[in-house]
Amino acid sequence: MSIRHGLLALLSPEPRYGYQLRTEFEASTGATWPLNIGQVYTTLSRMERDGLVSPGEEDDQGRVVYMITEAGRAEMERWFSTPVAQADRPRDELVIKLAMAVTAPGVDVGRVVQTQRTATMATLQELTRAKRSAAGGTAQRLVLDSKIFQAEAEQRWLDHCEAVLAANTEGAQS
Amino acid sequence: MSVVRLADVTRTHGEGPAAVTALSGVNLAIEAGELVAVMGPSGSGKSTLLNLAGGLDTPTSGTVTVEDTDLATLTAKELAAIRRRHVGYVFQELNLIPSLSAVENVMLPRELDGDRSARARELAMEALGEVGLAHLADRFPEEISGGQRQRVAIARALVGERRLVLADEPTGALDSHTGDEILSLLRARCDAGATVLVVTHEPRYAAWADRVVFLRDGEVADATVPPAVNVR
């Protein structure tokens, strides 16, 4: 799961102080992933080292505003356009990614949903093939079924996200 | 050779400002032995796509080719013959005629195409054998389970020379284990050379396919890549 990508998404509309990033991160992700301020600053300084963000002048209280760089924008776009790999994944990254895609301006959320849907379906197909050729008996089959149900639940949730987003768009237009 | 091919197919209902586009610029080619699933929310054009592929509907523009024949070049009579000989349908339910036995239901397309009764029965028994139901040939639809009725419908869809099955939510009325059995059967028929285009909104059933095509607002939004081992 990627704190730095979440921070990049939050910095994409305008520069932010570290403490603002922490508050907005928790607000966007529904506090499923609490951050402490130390993590925020550690991540920001690593991102500065990597050229993804740049600090502004210190204000009179010693606080520093951070802004996203061109390289940072490119990295954020890469994150949003890349599906999360099913293998060993910190499951919540998809949830965070969707929350951030909705929060950050200018992200094609429908595209993020569809990219993930196709990747998750490919996983589901692979699991189904494995199940067809499984010779290991009931235990192996049930383990595969468990993974199939997880992938299926994710597909349903993505369908739901899309329906909610479509309803919101229609509501905003009328 | 593709068994069915849609090339730049658009289907619009009505004209002028009230026109509704059900499908727009869809390209899809399905090869012999391939199982393709179409997924999408209601209103995305799934059923329109299936009806066009089976010659039950005609495109506003673009071409639909079945077994190397452009359907637009056919007379109504020739089109009906293509449907009887090459295309089988399986729906969610109400597939079978209740007053006919399983084998009589499966014989029907062959008899309509002019086969004598004995020949039609022979082909029907063969098709029922392929779906594992030869022993229930003389039962009536209400005397067998929902899953068995769908297997009879699949036998009818594949009777004789038919190699293309168009299935619209074939698992809709079944529990999840029986639904798996239906997809497993369709999968096995594909591995034996049939071609299946199945419309479903259930990811677990779509996952049996070689390729999953996602429809959104009448357009192909995305598709999974078929596994390398199945590339022919």
CSV table of C-alpha atoms in Angstrom, one decimal:
chain,number,residue,atom,x,y,z
A,1,MET,CA,0.0,0.0,0.0
A,2,SER,CA,1.4,3.3,-1.0
A,3,ILE,CA,1.4,6.4,1.3
A,4,ARG,CA,3.4,8.3,-1.2
A,5,HIS,CA,0.9,7.9,-4.0
A,6,GLY,CA,-1.9,9.0,-1.8
A,7,LEU,CA,0.1,12.1,-0.8
A,8,LEU,CA,0.8,12.8,-4.5
A,9,ALA,CA,-2.9,12.7,-5.3
A,10,LEU,CA,-3.7,15.1,-2.4
A,11,LEU,CA,-0.9,17.5,-3.6
A,12,SER,CA,-2.1,17.4,-7.2
A,13,PRO,CA,-4.7,20.3,-7.0
A,14,GLU,CA,-2.6,22.7,-4.9
A,15,PRO,CA,0.4,22.8,-2.4
A,16,ARG,CA,-0.3,21.6,1.1
A,17,TYR,CA,1.3,21.6,4.6
A,18,GLY,CA,2.2,18.3,6.1
A,19,TYR,CA,-0.5,18.5,8.8
A,20,GLN,CA,-3.1,19.2,6.1
A,21,LEU,CA,-2.0,16.2,4.1
A,22,ARG,CA,-2.5,14.0,7.2
A,23,THR,CA,-6.0,15.3,7.8
A,24,GLU,CA,-7.1,15.0,4.2
A,25,PHE,CA,-5.6,11.6,3.8
A,26,GLU,CA,-7.7,10.3,6.7
A,27,ALA,CA,-10.8,12.1,5.5
A,28,SER,CA,-10.5,10.7,1.9
A,29,THR,CA,-9.9,7.1,3.1
A,30,GLY,CA,-12.6,7.2,5.8
A,31,ALA,CA,-9.9,6.6,8.5
A,32,THR,CA,-9.4,3.0,7.3
A,33,TRP,CA,-5.7,3.9,7.3
A,34,PRO,CA,-4.6,6.2,10.1
A,35,LEU,CA,-1.3,8.0,9.5
A,36,ASN,CA,0.9,9.7,12.1
A,37,ILE,CA,2.5,13.0,11.3
A,38,GLY,CA,5.9,11.4,11.5
A,39,GLN,CA,5.1,9.1,8.6
A,40,VAL,CA,3.9,12.0,6.6
A,41,TYR,CA,7.1,14.0,7.0
A,42,THR,CA,9.3,10.9,6.5
A,43,THR,CA,7.5,10.1,3.3
A,44,LEU,CA,7.6,13.8,2.1
A,45,SER,CA,11.4,14.0,2.6
A,46,ARG,CA,11.9,10.7,0.7
A,47,MET,CA,9.7,12.0,-2.1
A,48,GLU,CA,11.7,15.3,-2.1
A,49,ARG,CA,14.9,13.2,-2.5
A,50,ASP,CA,13.3,11.4,-5.4
A,51,GLY,CA,12.2,14.6,-7.1
A,52,LEU,CA,8.4,14.0,-6.7
A,53,VAL,CA,7.7,17.0,-4.5
A,54,SER,CA,9.5,20.3,-3.8
A,55,PRO,CA,9.3,22.3,-0.5
A,56,GLY,CA,8.5,26.0,-0.5
A,57,GLU,CA,9.7,28.7,2.0
A,58,GLU,CA,9.3,28.1,5.7
A,59,ASP,CA,6.6,30.3,7.2
A,60,ASP,CA,7.0,32.2,10.4
A,61,GLN,CA,5.8,29.2,12.4
A,62,GLY,CA,8.5,27.0,10.8
A,63,ARG,CA,5.9,25.1,8.6
A,64,VAL,CA,6.8,24.2,5.0
A,65,VAL,CA,4.4,24.0,2.1
A,66,TYR,CA,5.0,21.1,-0.4
A,67,MET,CA,4.1,21.1,-4.0
A,68,ILE,CA,4.0,18.3,-6.6
A,69,THR,CA,6.7,18.3,-9.4
A,70,GLU,CA,6.2,17.2,-13.0
A,71,ALA,CA,7.9,13.9,-12.1
A,72,GLY,CA,5.5,13.6,-9.2
A,73,ARG,CA,2.5,14.1,-11.5
A,74,ALA,CA,3.9,11.5,-13.9
A,75,GLU,CA,4.3,9.1,-11.0
A,76,MET,CA,0.7,9.7,-9.8
A,77,GLU,CA,-0.7,9.1,-13.3
A,78,ARG,CA,1.3,5.9,-13.6
A,79,TRP,CA,-0.2,4.7,-10.3
A,80,PHE,CA,-3.7,5.4,-11.3
A,81,SER,CA,-3.3,3.8,-14.7
A,82,THR,CA,-1.7,0.6,-13.3
A,83,PRO,CA,-3.9,-2.2,-11.8
A,84,VAL,CA,-2.9,-3.5,-8.4
A,85,ALA,CA,-1.4,-7.0,-8.7
A,86,GLN,CA,-3.6,-9.6,-7.0
A,87,ALA,CA,-0.6,-11.5,-5.8
A,88,ASP,CA,0.5,-10.7,-2.2
A,89,ARG,CA,-1.4,-7.5,-2.3
A,90,PRO,CA,-2.1,-5.3,0.5
A,91,ARG,CA,-5.8,-5.5,-0.2
A,92,ASP,CA,-6.7,-2.0,0.8
A,93,GLU,CA,-4.6,-0.4,-1.9
A,94,LEU,CA,-7.5,-0.6,-4.3
A,95,VAL,CA,-9.8,1.0,-1.8
A,96,ILE,CA,-7.3,3.8,-1.2
A,97,LYS,CA,-6.7,4.3,-4.9
A,98,LEU,CA,-10.4,4.6,-5.7
A,99,ALA,CA,-10.9,7.1,-2.8
A,100,MET,CA,-8.0,9.1,-4.0
A,101,ALA,CA,-9.2,9.0,-7.7
A,102,VAL,CA,-12.5,10.4,-6.5
A,103,THR,CA,-10.8,13.1,-4.4
A,104,ALA,CA,-8.1,14.3,-6.8
A,105,PRO,CA,-9.4,16.5,-9.6
A,106,GLY,CA,-9.1,15.5,-13.2
A,107,VAL,CA,-8.7,11.7,-12.6
A,108,ASP,CA,-10.8,9.5,-15.0
A,109,VAL,CA,-12.3,7.4,-12.2
A,110,GLY,CA,-14.3,5.3,-14.7
A,111,ARG,CA,-11.0,4.4,-16.4
A,112,VAL,CA,-9.4,3.4,-13.0
A,113,VAL,CA,-12.4,1.2,-12.3
A,114,GLN,CA,-12.4,-0.5,-15.7
A,115,THR,CA,-8.6,-1.1,-15.6
A,116,GLN,CA,-9.0,-2.8,-12.3
A,117,ARG,CA,-12.1,-4.8,-13.5
A,118,THR,CA,-10.2,-6.2,-16.4
A,119,ALA,CA,-7.2,-7.1,-14.3
A,120,THR,CA,-9.3,-8.7,-11.6
A,121,MET,CA,-11.3,-10.7,-14.2
A,122,ALA,CA,-8.1,-12.0,-15.7
A,123,THR,CA,-7.2,-13.2,-12.2
A,124,LEU,CA,-10.7,-14.8,-11.8
A,125,GLN,CA,-10.2,-16.6,-15.2
A,126,GLU,CA,-6.8,-17.9,-14.1
A,127,LEU,CA,-8.3,-19.2,-10.8
A,128,THR,CA,-11.1,-20.9,-12.7
A,129,ARG,CA,-8.7,-22.6,-15.0
A,130,ALA,CA,-6.7,-23.7,-12.0
A,131,LYS,CA,-9.9,-25.1,-10.4
A,132,ARG,CA,-10.7,-27.0,-13.6
A,133,SER,CA,-7.3,-28.7,-13.7
A,134,ALA,CA,-7.0,-29.1,-9.9
A,135,ALA,CA,-6.4,-32.7,-9.0
A,136,GLY,CA,-5.6,-32.0,-5.3
A,137,GLY,CA,-9.0,-32.9,-3.9
A,138,THR,CA,-11.5,-30.9,-1.9
A,139,ALA,CA,-9.1,-28.8,0.3
A,140,GLN,CA,-7.3,-27.4,-2.7
A,141,ARG,CA,-10.6,-26.8,-4.5
A,142,LEU,CA,-12.0,-24.9,-1.5
A,143,VAL,CA,-8.9,-22.7,-1.2
A,144,LEU,CA,-9.3,-21.9,-4.9
A,145,ASP,CA,-13.0,-21.2,-4.3
A,146,SER,CA,-12.1,-18.8,-1.5
A,147,LYS,CA,-9.8,-16.8,-3.9
A,148,ILE,CA,-12.5,-16.9,-6.6
A,149,PHE,CA,-15.1,-15.5,-4.1
A,150,GLN,CA,-12.7,-12.7,-3.1
A,151,ALA,CA,-12.0,-11.7,-6.7
A,152,GLU,CA,-15.8,-11.9,-7.4
A,153,ALA,CA,-16.5,-9.7,-4.4
A,154,GLU,CA,-14.1,-7.2,-5.8
A,155,GLN,CA,-15.8,-7.2,-9.2
A,156,ARG,CA,-19.1,-6.6,-7.5
A,157,TRP,CA,-17.7,-3.8,-5.5
A,158,LEU,CA,-16.3,-2.2,-8.7
A,159,ASP,CA,-19.7,-2.5,-10.4
A,160,HIS,CA,-21.2,-0.8,-7.3
A,161,CYS,CA,-18.6,2.0,-7.4
A,162,GLU,CA,-19.5,2.6,-11.0
A,163,ALA,CA,-23.2,2.7,-10.4
A,164,VAL,CA,-22.8,5.1,-7.5
A,165,LEU,CA,-20.5,7.4,-9.5
A,166,ALA,CA,-23.0,7.3,-12.4
A,167,ALA,CA,-25.9,8.2,-10.1
A,168,ASN,CA,-23.8,11.1,-8.6
A,169,THR,CA,-22.9,12.5,-12.0
A,170,GLU,CA,-26.6,12.4,-13.1
A,171,GLY,CA,-27.6,14.1,-9.8
A,172,ALA,CA,-25.1,16.8,-10.4
A,173,GLN,CA,-26.3,17.5,-13.9
A,174,SER,CA,-30.0,17.7,-13.1
B,1,MET,CA,-11.9,-18.7,-39.8
B,2,SER,CA,-14.1,-17.0,-37.3
B,3,VAL,CA,-17.4,-18.7,-36.6
B,4,VAL,CA,-19.0,-15.4,-36.0
B,5,ARG,CA,-17.7,-11.9,-36.7
B,6,LEU,CA,-19.1,-8.5,-36.0
B,7,ALA,CA,-17.3,-5.7,-37.9
B,8,ASP,CA,-17.9,-2.1,-36.9
B,9,VAL,CA,-21.5,-3.0,-36.0
B,10,THR,CA,-23.9,-0.2,-34.9
B,11,ARG,CA,-27.5,-0.7,-34.0
B,12,THR,CA,-29.7,2.3,-33.6
B,13,HIS,CA,-33.4,2.3,-32.7
B,14,GLY,CA,-35.5,5.1,-34.1
B,15,GLU,CA,-34.4,8.2,-36.0
B,16,GLY,CA,-33.5,11.8,-35.5
B,17,PRO,CA,-33.2,13.3,-32.0
B,18,ALA,CA,-35.2,10.4,-30.4
B,19,ALA,CA,-32.8,7.8,-31.8
B,20,VAL,CA,-31.3,5.4,-29.2
B,21,THR,CA,-27.9,3.7,-30.0
B,22,ALA,CA,-27.9,0.2,-28.5
B,23,LEU,CA,-24.5,-0.7,-30.0
B,24,SER,CA,-21.8,1.5,-31.5
B,25,GLY,CA,-18.9,0.5,-33.6
B,26,VAL,CA,-18.5,-3.0,-32.1
B,27,ASN,CA,-15.8,-5.3,-33.5
B,28,LEU,CA,-15.8,-8.9,-32.2
B,29,ALA,CA,-14.6,-12.1,-33.9
B,30,ILE,CA,-15.0,-15.5,-32.2
B,31,GLU,CA,-13.1,-18.5,-33.3
B,32,ALA,CA,-14.1,-22.1,-33.4
B,33,GLY,CA,-13.6,-23.7,-30.0
B,34,GLU,CA,-13.7,-20.3,-28.2
B,35,LEU,CA,-15.9,-19.5,-25.2
B,36,VAL,CA,-16.5,-15.7,-25.0
B,37,ALA,CA,-18.4,-14.0,-22.2
B,38,VAL,CA,-20.0,-10.6,-22.6
B,39,MET,CA,-20.4,-8.6,-19.4
B,40,GLY,CA,-22.1,-5.3,-18.8
B,41,PRO,CA,-24.8,-3.5,-16.8
B,42,SER,CA,-28.4,-3.6,-18.0
B,43,GLY,CA,-28.8,-1.4,-21.0
B,44,SER,CA,-25.2,-1.8,-22.1
B,45,GLY,CA,-26.1,-3.6,-25.3
B,46,LYS,CA,-25.5,-7.3,-24.3
B,47,SER,CA,-28.7,-8.7,-25.6
B,48,THR,CA,-28.6,-6.6,-28.7
B,49,LEU,CA,-25.1,-8.0,-29.4
B,50,LEU,CA,-26.4,-11.6,-29.0
B,51,ASN,CA,-29.4,-11.0,-31.2
B,52,LEU,CA,-27.3,-9.5,-34.0
B,53,ALA,CA,-24.8,-12.4,-33.8
B,54,GLY,CA,-27.6,-14.9,-34.2
B,55,GLY,CA,-29.3,-13.0,-37.1
B,56,LEU,CA,-32.4,-12.3,-35.0
B,57,ASP,CA,-31.8,-8.5,-35.5
B,58,THR,CA,-30.0,-6.6,-38.2
B,59,PRO,CA,-27.3,-3.9,-37.7
B,60,THR,CA,-28.0,-0.3,-38.7
B,61,SER,CA,-24.4,-0.3,-40.1
B,62,GLY,CA,-21.5,-2.7,-40.2
B,63,THR,CA,-21.5,-6.4,-41.0
B,64,VAL,CA,-22.3,-9.6,-39.2
B,65,THR,CA,-20.7,-12.8,-40.6
B,66,VAL,CA,-21.7,-16.3,-39.5
B,67,GLU,CA,-19.6,-19.3,-40.8
B,68,ASP,CA,-18.2,-17.0,-43.6
B,69,THR,CA,-21.6,-15.7,-44.7
B,70,ASP,CA,-22.5,-12.0,-44.5
B,71,LEU,CA,-26.0,-12.2,-43.1
B,72,ALA,CA,-27.0,-9.0,-44.9
B,73,THR,CA,-26.6,-10.8,-48.3
B,74,LEU,CA,-29.3,-13.4,-47.3
B,75,THR,CA,-33.0,-13.5,-48.0
B,76,ALA,CA,-35.3,-14.0,-45.0
B,77,LYS,CA,-35.6,-17.7,-46.0
B,78,GLU,CA,-31.9,-18.2,-46.2
B,79,LEU,CA,-31.4,-16.4,-42.9
B,80,ALA,CA,-33.9,-18.7,-41.2
B,81,ALA,CA,-32.1,-21.7,-42.6
B,82,ILE,CA,-28.7,-20.4,-41.3
B,83,ARG,CA,-30.3,-20.0,-37.9
B,84,ARG,CA,-31.8,-23.5,-37.9
B,85,ARG,CA,-28.6,-25.2,-39.1
B,86,HIS,CA,-25.8,-23.2,-37.4
B,87,VAL,CA,-27.0,-21.2,-34.4
B,88,GLY,CA,-28.5,-22.5,-31.1
B,89,TYR,CA,-30.0,-20.4,-28.4
B,90,VAL,CA,-30.1,-20.9,-24.6
B,91,PHE,CA,-32.0,-18.5,-22.5
B,92,GLN,CA,-32.4,-18.0,-18.8
B,93,GLU,CA,-35.5,-20.2,-18.5
B,94,LEU,CA,-38.6,-21.3,-20.5
B,95,ASN,CA,-36.2,-22.9,-23.0
B,96,LEU,CA,-38.2,-26.1,-23.5
B,97,ILE,CA,-41.7,-26.8,-24.8
B,98,PRO,CA,-43.5,-28.4,-21.7
B,99,SER,CA,-45.7,-30.8,-23.7
B,100,LEU,CA,-42.7,-32.4,-25.5
B,101,SER,CA,-40.2,-34.8,-23.9
B,102,ALA,CA,-36.5,-33.9,-23.6
B,103,VAL,CA,-35.6,-35.8,-26.8
B,104,GLU,CA,-38.5,-34.3,-28.7
B,105,ASN,CA,-37.4,-30.8,-27.7
B,106,VAL,CA,-33.9,-31.5,-29.0
B,107,MET,CA,-35.3,-33.1,-32.2
B,108,LEU,CA,-37.3,-30.0,-33.0
B,109,PRO,CA,-34.7,-27.9,-34.9
B,110,ARG,CA,-33.8,-30.9,-37.0
B,111,GLU,CA,-37.4,-31.7,-37.9
B,112,LEU,CA,-38.0,-28.0,-38.7
B,113,ASP,CA,-35.1,-28.2,-41.1
B,114,GLY,CA,-36.6,-31.2,-42.9
B,115,ASP,CA,-35.0,-34.2,-41.3
B,116,ARG,CA,-37.1,-37.3,-41.0
B,117,SER,CA,-38.2,-38.2,-37.5
B,118,ALA,CA,-35.9,-41.2,-37.1
B,119,ARG,CA,-32.9,-39.2,-38.2
B,120,ALA,CA,-33.8,-36.3,-36.0
B,121,ARG,CA,-34.2,-38.7,-33.0
B,122,GLU,CA,-30.8,-40.2,-33.7
B,123,LEU,CA,-29.1,-36.8,-33.8
B,124,ALA,CA,-31.0,-35.7,-30.7
B,125,MET,CA,-29.9,-38.8,-28.7
B,126,GLU,CA,-26.3,-38.1,-29.7
B,127,ALA,CA,-26.6,-34.5,-28.5
B,128,LEU,CA,-28.3,-35.6,-25.2
B,129,GLY,CA,-25.5,-38.1,-24.7
B,130,GLU,CA,-22.9,-35.3,-25.1
B,131,VAL,CA,-24.5,-33.4,-22.2
B,132,GLY,CA,-24.8,-36.6,-20.1
B,133,LEU,CA,-28.6,-36.9,-20.2
B,134,ALA,CA,-29.3,-39.8,-22.6
B,135,HIS,CA,-31.0,-41.6,-19.7
B,136,LEU,CA,-33.6,-38.8,-19.3
B,137,ALA,CA,-34.6,-38.6,-22.9
B,138,ASP,CA,-38.2,-39.5,-22.4
B,139,ARG,CA,-38.8,-37.3,-19.4
B,140,PHE,CA,-40.9,-34.1,-19.7
B,141,PRO,CA,-39.4,-30.7,-18.7
B,142,GLU,CA,-41.4,-30.6,-15.4
B,143,GLU,CA,-40.0,-34.0,-14.4
B,144,ILE,CA,-36.4,-32.9,-14.4
B,145,SER,CA,-34.4,-30.3,-12.4
B,146,GLY,CA,-33.6,-26.8,-13.6
B,147,GLY,CA,-30.0,-27.7,-14.2
B,148,GLN,CA,-31.0,-30.7,-16.3
B,149,ARG,CA,-33.5,-28.5,-18.3
B,150,GLN,CA,-30.6,-26.2,-19.1
B,151,ARG,CA,-28.5,-29.1,-20.2
B,152,VAL,CA,-31.3,-30.3,-22.5
B,153,ALA,CA,-31.5,-26.7,-23.9
B,154,ILE,CA,-27.7,-26.9,-24.6
B,155,ALA,CA,-28.2,-30.2,-26.3
B,156,ARG,CA,-30.9,-28.7,-28.5
B,157,ALA,CA,-28.6,-25.7,-29.2
B,158,LEU,CA,-25.9,-28.1,-30.5
B,159,VAL,CA,-28.0,-30.7,-32.2
B,160,GLY,CA,-26.8,-31.8,-35.7
B,161,GLU,CA,-24.3,-29.6,-37.4
B,162,ARG,CA,-24.8,-26.6,-35.1
B,163,ARG,CA,-21.5,-25.3,-33.7
B,164,LEU,CA,-22.5,-21.9,-32.4
B,165,VAL,CA,-24.4,-21.4,-29.1
B,166,LEU,CA,-25.6,-18.0,-28.1
B,167,ALA,CA,-26.5,-18.1,-24.4
B,168,ASP,CA,-28.4,-15.2,-22.6
B,169,GLU,CA,-27.9,-15.5,-18.8
B,170,PRO,CA,-28.1,-19.3,-19.0
B,171,THR,CA,-27.4,-19.6,-15.2
B,172,GLY,CA,-29.8,-16.9,-14.1
B,173,ALA,CA,-32.4,-19.2,-12.5
B,174,LEU,CA,-29.8,-21.7,-11.0
B,175,ASP,CA,-28.0,-22.0,-7.7
B,176,SER,CA,-24.2,-21.3,-7.8
B,177,HIS,CA,-23.1,-25.0,-7.9
B,178,THR,CA,-25.5,-25.9,-10.7
B,179,GLY,CA,-24.5,-22.7,-12.5
B,180,ASP,CA,-20.9,-23.9,-12.3
B,181,GLU,CA,-22.0,-27.2,-13.9
B,182,ILE,CA,-23.7,-25.5,-16.8
B,183,LEU,CA,-20.5,-23.4,-17.5
B,184,SER,CA,-18.4,-26.5,-17.1
B,185,LEU,CA,-20.6,-28.2,-19.7
B,186,LEU,CA,-20.4,-25.3,-22.1
B,187,ARG,CA,-16.6,-25.2,-21.6
B,188,ALA,CA,-16.4,-28.9,-22.4
B,189,ARG,CA,-18.5,-28.4,-25.6
B,190,CYS,CA,-16.1,-25.6,-26.6
B,191,ASP,CA,-13.1,-27.9,-26.0
B,192,ALA,CA,-14.8,-30.4,-28.3
B,193,GLY,CA,-15.0,-27.7,-31.1
B,194,ALA,CA,-18.2,-25.7,-30.4
B,195,THR,CA,-18.2,-22.0,-30.2
B,196,VAL,CA,-20.1,-20.2,-27.3
B,197,LEU,CA,-21.0,-16.6,-26.8
B,198,VAL,CA,-22.5,-16.2,-23.3
B,199,VAL,CA,-24.0,-13.0,-21.8
B,200,THR,CA,-23.8,-12.9,-18.1
B,201,HIS,CA,-23.6,-10.4,-15.3
B,202,GLU,CA,-22.0,-12.9,-12.9
B,203,PRO,CA,-18.2,-12.6,-12.7
B,204,ARG,CA,-17.8,-16.2,-11.5
B,205,TYR,CA,-19.4,-17.6,-14.6
B,206,ALA,CA,-17.7,-15.1,-17.0
B,207,ALA,CA,-14.4,-16.4,-15.6
B,208,TRP,CA,-15.0,-19.8,-17.4
B,209,ALA,CA,-14.5,-18.0,-20.7
B,210,ASP,CA,-11.3,-17.7,-22.8
B,211,ARG,CA,-12.1,-14.0,-23.2
B,212,VAL,CA,-14.3,-11.6,-21.3
B,213,VAL,CA,-15.6,-8.6,-23.2
B,214,PHE,CA,-16.9,-5.6,-21.2
B,215,LEU,CA,-19.7,-3.6,-22.8
B,216,ARG,CA,-20.5,-0.1,-21.6
B,217,ASP,CA,-23.1,2.1,-23.2
B,218,GLY,CA,-23.1,0.0,-26.4
B,219,GLU,CA,-19.3,0.1,-26.8
B,220,VAL,CA,-16.6,-2.4,-26.0
B,221,ALA,CA,-14.9,-0.8,-23.0
B,222,ASP,CA,-12.3,-3.5,-22.5
B,223,ALA,CA,-11.6,-7.2,-22.8
B,224,THR,CA,-9.3,-9.7,-21.2
B,225,VAL,CA,-6.6,-11.3,-23.3
B,226,PRO,CA,-7.1,-15.0,-24.0
B,227,PRO,CA,-4.5,-17.3,-22.4
B,228,ALA,CA,-1.6,-18.1,-24.7
B,229,VAL,CA,-2.2,-21.9,-24.6
B,230,ASN,CA,-5.5,-21.3,-26.3
B,231,VAL,CA,-4.2,-19.3,-29.2
B,232,ARG,CA,-4.8,-21.4,-32.3
